[in-house]
Amino acid sequence: MNRRTLLASASAVATLWSFAPHIARARTNVTITHPSPTSSHFGIGADAFKAEVERASDGRFAINVQRLDNEREAYESVQLGAQEFAIGTTGPLGNFVPLVKVFDIPFLFRDYEHARAVLDGPIGNDVLSGFPVAGLVGLAWGENGFRHLTTGKAQITGPKDVDGLKIRTMENKVHMQAWQAAGVLPTPMAFSELPTALQQGTVDGQENPIPVILVNNFDQLQQHLYRTAHVYSPGIVVGNPAFLEALDSADRAIFDQAAKVAAAANRAKVEGDETSGIAELKRRGMQVHEVDRGAFRAAMAPAMAGFQAEFGEELINAIVATEGNL
């Protein structure tokens, strides 16, 4: 090899090495969607996911956070690989992973500590293990909160007053069956359609956790809030199996940890909203009513036989028996 050839080879190697840092820092674009405003508990969870992944990967992964109101569409997109991750409620997820619906049984959970102990413990892990069959990976349980009833002009003093009312519910059969037992005409619809339905009087009311009512300004659409706390609504971070399986162990650990960070940020926001949300809604002019939760529980109780047949008394009893503060 002559001197000119050696110099040319050395120059090529030097050029290659000069680009090596840029090659090492090549960024992979990843999308996570959430169903609520940026300042919501899910928006904050998605932002925490982004910050953790980009920090831990030294920017090798660029997280694109987008809002997608239709949660069922979001989960289907994760299944198909059109997006890599989604954070949201489990409401429509029962259409993909039926056992998730057990957590929607009314008056199943005593409080937030109880719900979190169940989700973060063996029962929650067992349910997550069923996600891959549906083409999803359940990464971490988040939170939507305890659901409360709101109405426009209709005033409610007890379960007898909900008889015949059209109440918007999630596309969730457990929610619908519980309200049907109480005499309600449940009207399932996508969350994105709800504001228009309330404005036009298509439905008489709706039910959602305080953080959702607060961040979506439902006080402008509904006059009355009834603190029924009838159902605890979990949240979830899900991922696309193919994307996660293609990662090496170190990068997979980054995304697993980011999901936990997202869930923790999501829960912290729910706690904050629960603490201050009632006072803020009152300040905005919403009328907040305490109710006899026992009466609502009794009104929905006829649906329990069906839930026991579907999910099994053993599982339901194990959830009820779980101690808080795991």
mmCIF file of N, CA and C in Angstrom, residues 226-302:
data_model
loop_
_atom_site.group_PDB
_atom_site.id
_atom_site.type_symbol
_atom_site.label_atom_id
_atom_site.label_comp_id
_atom_site.label_asym_id
_atom_site.label_seq_id
_atom_site.Cartn_x
_atom_site.Cartn_y
_atom_site.Cartn_z
ATOM 1 N N TYR A 226 -72.624 15.949 43.302
ATOM 2 C CA TYR A 226 -73.020 15.073 44.403
ATOM 3 C C TYR A 226 -71.848 14.148 44.722
ATOM 4 N N ARG A 227 -71.380 14.190 45.944
ATOM 5 C CA ARG A 227 -70.163 13.458 46.308
ATOM 6 C C ARG A 227 -70.486 11.987 46.590
ATOM 7 N N THR A 228 -70.824 11.289 45.519
ATOM 8 C CA THR A 228 -71.201 9.881 45.619
ATOM 9 C C THR A 228 -69.991 8.956 45.762
ATOM 10 N N ALA A 229 -68.864 9.306 45.150
ATOM 11 C CA ALA A 229 -67.666 8.453 45.188
ATOM 12 C C ALA A 229 -68.042 6.991 44.952
ATOM 13 N N HIS A 230 -68.868 6.768 43.944
ATOM 14 C CA HIS A 230 -69.465 5.446 43.745
ATOM 15 C C HIS A 230 -68.523 4.437 43.093
ATOM 16 N N VAL A 231 -67.566 4.918 42.310
ATOM 17 C CA VAL A 231 -66.639 4.014 41.628
ATOM 18 C C VAL A 231 -65.240 4.625 41.660
ATOM 19 N N TYR A 232 -64.255 3.794 41.945
ATOM 20 C CA TYR A 232 -62.863 4.217 41.813
ATOM 21 C C TYR A 232 -62.424 3.932 40.385
ATOM 22 N N SER A 233 -61.827 4.915 39.750
ATOM 23 C CA SER A 233 -61.418 4.791 38.352
ATOM 24 C C SER A 233 -59.892 4.756 38.260
ATOM 25 N N PRO A 234 -59.306 3.601 37.921
ATOM 26 C CA PRO A 234 -57.847 3.531 37.803
ATOM 27 C C PRO A 234 -57.348 4.247 36.552
ATOM 28 N N GLY A 235 -56.056 4.504 36.550
ATOM 29 C CA GLY A 235 -55.369 4.946 35.336
ATOM 30 C C GLY A 235 -54.360 3.883 34.952
ATOM 31 N N ILE A 236 -53.765 4.023 33.788
ATOM 32 C CA ILE A 236 -52.836 3.004 33.312
ATOM 33 C C ILE A 236 -51.864 3.619 32.307
ATOM 34 N N VAL A 237 -50.633 3.128 32.326
ATOM 35 C CA VAL A 237 -49.666 3.433 31.268
ATOM 36 C C VAL A 237 -49.470 2.146 30.476
ATOM 37 N N VAL A 238 -49.757 2.182 29.184
ATOM 38 C CA VAL A 238 -49.601 0.994 28.340
ATOM 39 C C VAL A 238 -48.598 1.261 27.226
ATOM 40 N N GLY A 239 -47.955 0.175 26.766
ATOM 41 C CA GLY A 239 -46.974 0.288 25.700
ATOM 42 C C GLY A 239 -47.195 -0.755 24.628
ATOM 43 N N ASN A 240 -46.579 -0.521 23.485
ATOM 44 C CA ASN A 240 -46.643 -1.453 22.360
ATOM 45 C C ASN A 240 -45.632 -2.581 22.563
ATOM 46 N N PRO A 241 -46.053 -3.833 22.518
ATOM 47 C CA PRO A 241 -45.143 -4.950 22.784
ATOM 48 C C PRO A 241 -43.939 -5.003 21.845
ATOM 49 N N ALA A 242 -44.161 -4.789 20.555
ATOM 50 C CA ALA A 242 -43.063 -4.900 19.596
ATOM 51 C C ALA A 242 -41.982 -3.863 19.878
ATOM 52 N N PHE A 243 -42.400 -2.642 20.189
ATOM 53 C CA PHE A 243 -41.419 -1.594 20.494
ATOM 54 C C PHE A 243 -40.614 -1.963 21.731
ATOM 55 N N LEU A 244 -41.294 -2.401 22.787
ATOM 56 C CA LEU A 244 -40.604 -2.702 24.032
ATOM 57 C C LEU A 244 -39.699 -3.919 23.903
ATOM 58 N N GLU A 245 -40.145 -4.925 23.160
ATOM 59 C CA GLU A 245 -39.340 -6.141 23.002
ATOM 60 C C GLU A 245 -38.085 -5.903 22.173
ATOM 61 N N ALA A 246 -38.098 -4.870 21.326
ATOM 62 C CA ALA A 246 -36.937 -4.561 20.488
ATOM 63 C C ALA A 246 -35.849 -3.814 21.255
ATOM 64 N N LEU A 247 -36.150 -3.331 22.441
ATOM 65 C CA LEU A 247 -35.180 -2.591 23.236
ATOM 66 C C LEU A 247 -34.196 -3.545 23.915
ATOM 67 N N ASP A 248 -32.962 -3.073 24.130
ATOM 68 C CA ASP A 248 -32.060 -3.867 24.962
ATOM 69 C C ASP A 248 -32.474 -3.694 26.421
ATOM 70 N N SER A 249 -31.886 -4.461 27.303
ATOM 71 C CA SER A 249 -32.341 -4.487 28.698
ATOM 72 C C SER A 249 -32.202 -3.128 29.378
ATOM 73 N N ALA A 250 -31.149 -2.393 29.052
ATOM 74 C CA ALA A 250 -30.942 -1.088 29.687
ATOM 75 C C ALA A 250 -32.007 -0.092 29.257
ATOM 76 N N ASP A 251 -32.316 -0.069 27.969
ATOM 77 C CA ASP A 251 -33.335 0.860 27.489
ATOM 78 C C ASP A 251 -34.722 0.449 27.956
ATOM 79 N N ARG A 252 -34.965 -0.866 28.028
ATOM 80 C CA ARG A 252 -36.264 -1.316 28.545
ATOM 81 C C ARG A 252 -36.438 -0.853 29.986
ATOM 82 N N ALA A 253 -35.365 -0.894 30.751
ATOM 83 C CA ALA A 253 -35.437 -0.444 32.141
ATOM 84 C C ALA A 253 -35.765 1.045 32.221
ATOM 85 N N ILE A 254 -35.287 1.821 31.258
ATOM 86 C CA ILE A 254 -35.579 3.259 31.228
ATOM 87 C C ILE A 254 -37.077 3.482 31.067
ATOM 88 N N PHE A 255 -37.694 2.769 30.152
ATOM 89 C CA PHE A 255 -39.131 2.954 29.898
ATOM 90 C C PHE A 255 -39.977 2.394 31.044
ATOM 91 N N ASP A 256 -39.536 1.291 31.640
ATOM 92 C CA ASP A 256 -40.259 0.755 32.791
ATOM 93 C C ASP A 256 -40.255 1.772 33.933
ATOM 94 N N GLN A 257 -39.095 2.360 34.183
ATOM 95 C CA GLN A 257 -38.993 3.341 35.257
ATOM 96 C C GLN A 257 -39.784 4.604 34.922
ATOM 97 N N ALA A 258 -39.763 5.024 33.661
ATOM 98 C CA ALA A 258 -40.506 6.227 33.255
ATOM 99 C C ALA A 258 -42.005 6.041 33.470
ATOM 100 N N ALA A 259 -42.499 4.829 33.237
ATOM 101 C CA ALA A 259 -43.917 4.565 33.474
ATOM 102 C C ALA A 259 -44.250 4.715 34.949
ATOM 103 N N LYS A 260 -43.363 4.250 35.818
ATOM 104 C CA LYS A 260 -43.580 4.393 37.260
ATOM 105 C C LYS A 260 -43.534 5.861 37.676
ATOM 106 N N VAL A 261 -42.607 6.613 37.102
ATOM 107 C CA VAL A 261 -42.507 8.046 37.387
ATOM 108 C C VAL A 261 -43.774 8.764 36.927
ATOM 109 N N ALA A 262 -44.269 8.388 35.744
ATOM 110 C CA ALA A 262 -45.502 8.986 35.214
ATOM 111 C C ALA A 262 -46.680 8.700 36.130
ATOM 112 N N ALA A 263 -46.784 7.457 36.600
ATOM 113 C CA ALA A 263 -47.892 7.084 37.473
ATOM 114 C C ALA A 263 -47.821 7.834 38.803
ATOM 115 N N ALA A 264 -46.616 8.007 39.338
ATOM 116 C CA ALA A 264 -46.460 8.725 40.597
ATOM 117 C C ALA A 264 -46.852 10.193 40.440
ATOM 118 N N ALA A 265 -46.449 10.818 39.341
ATOM 119 C CA ALA A 265 -46.806 12.214 39.095
ATOM 120 C C ALA A 265 -48.311 12.360 38.889
ATOM 121 N N ASN A 266 -48.890 11.399 38.192
ATOM 122 C CA ASN A 266 -50.331 11.387 37.961
ATOM 123 C C ASN A 266 -51.097 11.293 39.279
ATOM 124 N N ARG A 267 -50.684 10.394 40.150
ATOM 125 C CA ARG A 267 -51.360 10.219 41.432
ATOM 126 C C ARG A 267 -51.197 11.457 42.324
ATOM 127 N N ALA A 268 -50.020 12.057 42.288
ATOM 128 C CA ALA A 268 -49.790 13.253 43.100
ATOM 129 C C ALA A 268 -50.719 14.384 42.675
ATOM 130 N N LYS A 269 -50.948 14.507 41.374
ATOM 131 C CA LYS A 269 -51.860 15.548 40.876
ATOM 132 C C LYS A 269 -53.289 15.245 41.301
ATOM 133 N N VAL A 270 -53.698 13.983 41.254
ATOM 134 C CA VAL A 270 -55.038 13.611 41.706
ATOM 135 C C VAL A 270 -55.210 13.982 43.181
ATOM 136 N N GLU A 271 -54.206 13.680 43.992
ATOM 137 C CA GLU A 271 -54.273 14.012 45.415
ATOM 138 C C GLU A 271 -54.442 15.511 45.622
ATOM 139 N N GLY A 272 -53.674 16.299 44.885
ATOM 140 C CA GLY A 272 -53.767 17.742 45.014
ATOM 141 C C GLY A 272 -55.134 18.276 44.621
ATOM 142 N N ASP A 273 -55.651 17.735 43.521
ATOM 143 C CA ASP A 273 -56.973 18.181 43.053
ATOM 144 C C ASP A 273 -58.071 17.772 44.018
ATOM 145 N N GLU A 274 -57.950 16.584 44.593
ATOM 146 C CA GLU A 274 -58.949 16.137 45.553
ATOM 147 C C GLU A 274 -58.941 17.033 46.795
ATOM 148 N N THR A 275 -57.757 17.473 47.181
ATOM 149 C CA THR A 275 -57.624 18.297 48.381
ATOM 150 C C THR A 275 -58.218 19.686 48.177
ATOM 151 N N SER A 276 -57.925 20.287 47.032
ATOM 152 C CA SER A 276 -58.332 21.680 46.800
ATOM 153 C C SER A 276 -59.509 21.829 45.841
ATOM 154 N N GLY A 277 -59.853 20.756 45.127
ATOM 155 C CA GLY A 277 -60.828 20.851 44.041
ATOM 156 C C GLY A 277 -62.231 21.232 44.464
ATOM 157 N N ILE A 278 -62.699 20.664 45.582
ATOM 158 C CA ILE A 278 -64.063 20.961 46.040
ATOM 159 C C ILE A 278 -64.208 22.449 46.348
ATOM 160 N N ALA A 279 -63.219 22.990 47.075
ATOM 161 C CA ALA A 279 -63.268 24.416 47.412
ATOM 162 C C ALA A 279 -63.234 25.277 46.154
ATOM 163 N N GLU A 280 -62.450 24.861 45.167
ATOM 164 C CA GLU A 280 -62.364 25.635 43.925
ATOM 165 C C GLU A 280 -63.674 25.576 43.154
ATOM 166 N N LEU A 281 -64.296 24.415 43.093
ATOM 167 C CA LEU A 281 -65.573 24.295 42.395
ATOM 168 C C LEU A 281 -66.657 25.128 43.081
ATOM 169 N N LYS A 282 -66.633 25.145 44.403
ATOM 170 C CA LYS A 282 -67.578 26.002 45.132
ATOM 171 C C LYS A 282 -67.313 27.467 44.812
ATOM 172 N N ARG A 283 -66.038 27.842 44.757
ATOM 173 C CA ARG A 283 -65.690 29.224 44.445
ATOM 174 C C ARG A 283 -66.199 29.631 43.072
ATOM 175 N N ARG A 284 -66.206 28.679 42.163
ATOM 176 C CA ARG A 284 -66.687 28.956 40.809
ATOM 177 C C ARG A 284 -68.210 28.994 40.730
ATOM 178 N N GLY A 285 -68.872 28.625 41.807
ATOM 179 C CA GLY A 285 -70.327 28.711 41.836
ATOM 180 C C GLY A 285 -71.055 27.390 41.748
ATOM 181 N N MET A 286 -70.334 26.277 41.731
ATOM 182 C CA MET A 286 -70.988 24.973 41.672
ATOM 183 C C MET A 286 -71.547 24.620 43.045
ATOM 184 N N GLN A 287 -72.723 24.049 43.076
ATOM 185 C CA GLN A 287 -73.342 23.636 44.334
ATOM 186 C C GLN A 287 -72.916 22.196 44.639
ATOM 187 N N VAL A 288 -72.210 22.027 45.752
ATOM 188 C CA VAL A 288 -71.663 20.725 46.128
ATOM 189 C C VAL A 288 -72.521 20.137 47.240
ATOM 190 N N HIS A 289 -72.995 18.898 47.020
ATOM 191 C CA HIS A 289 -73.919 18.257 47.952
ATOM 192 C C HIS A 289 -73.301 16.979 48.523
ATOM 193 N N GLU A 290 -73.372 16.834 49.838
ATOM 194 C CA GLU A 290 -73.033 15.561 50.470
ATOM 195 C C GLU A 290 -74.250 14.647 50.349
ATOM 196 N N VAL A 291 -74.006 13.365 50.139
ATOM 197 C CA VAL A 291 -75.120 12.423 49.957
ATOM 198 C C VAL A 291 -74.930 11.213 50.871
ATOM 199 N N ASP A 292 -75.977 10.454 51.009
ATOM 200 C CA ASP A 292 -75.925 9.193 51.750
ATOM 201 C C ASP A 292 -75.356 8.130 50.804
ATOM 202 N N ARG A 293 -74.069 7.888 50.913
ATOM 203 C CA ARG A 293 -73.418 6.932 50.015
ATOM 204 C C ARG A 293 -73.962 5.527 50.215
ATOM 205 N N GLY A 294 -74.356 5.235 51.444
ATOM 206 C CA GLY A 294 -74.930 3.920 51.720
ATOM 207 C C GLY A 294 -76.203 3.676 50.933
ATOM 208 N N ALA A 295 -76.987 4.731 50.758
ATOM 209 C CA ALA A 295 -78.230 4.587 49.989
ATOM 210 C C ALA A 295 -77.924 4.314 48.518
ATOM 211 N N PHE A 296 -76.912 4.977 47.980
ATOM 212 C CA PHE A 296 -76.538 4.730 46.587
ATOM 213 C C PHE A 296 -75.942 3.326 46.434
ATOM 214 N N ARG A 297 -75.184 2.921 47.442
ATOM 215 C CA ARG A 297 -74.625 1.565 47.403
ATOM 216 C C ARG A 297 -75.746 0.529 47.366
ATOM 217 N N ALA A 298 -76.762 0.730 48.193
ATOM 218 C CA ALA A 298 -77.895 -0.196 48.221
ATOM 219 C C ALA A 298 -78.644 -0.195 46.900
ATOM 220 N N ALA A 299 -78.743 0.980 46.262
ATOM 221 C CA ALA A 299 -79.456 1.082 44.986
ATOM 222 C C ALA A 299 -78.737 0.330 43.874
ATOM 223 N N MET A 300 -77.401 0.286 43.947
ATOM 224 C CA MET A 300 -76.622 -0.395 42.911
ATOM 225 C C MET A 300 -76.366 -1.857 43.248
ATOM 226 N N ALA A 301 -76.701 -2.276 44.468
ATOM 227 C CA ALA A 301 -76.397 -3.626 44.938
ATOM 228 C C ALA A 301 -76.981 -4.747 44.073
ATOM 229 N N PRO A 302 -78.161 -4.566 43.448
ATOM 230 C CA PRO A 302 -78.691 -5.661 42.627
ATOM 231 C C PRO A 302 -77.776 -6.087 41.477
#
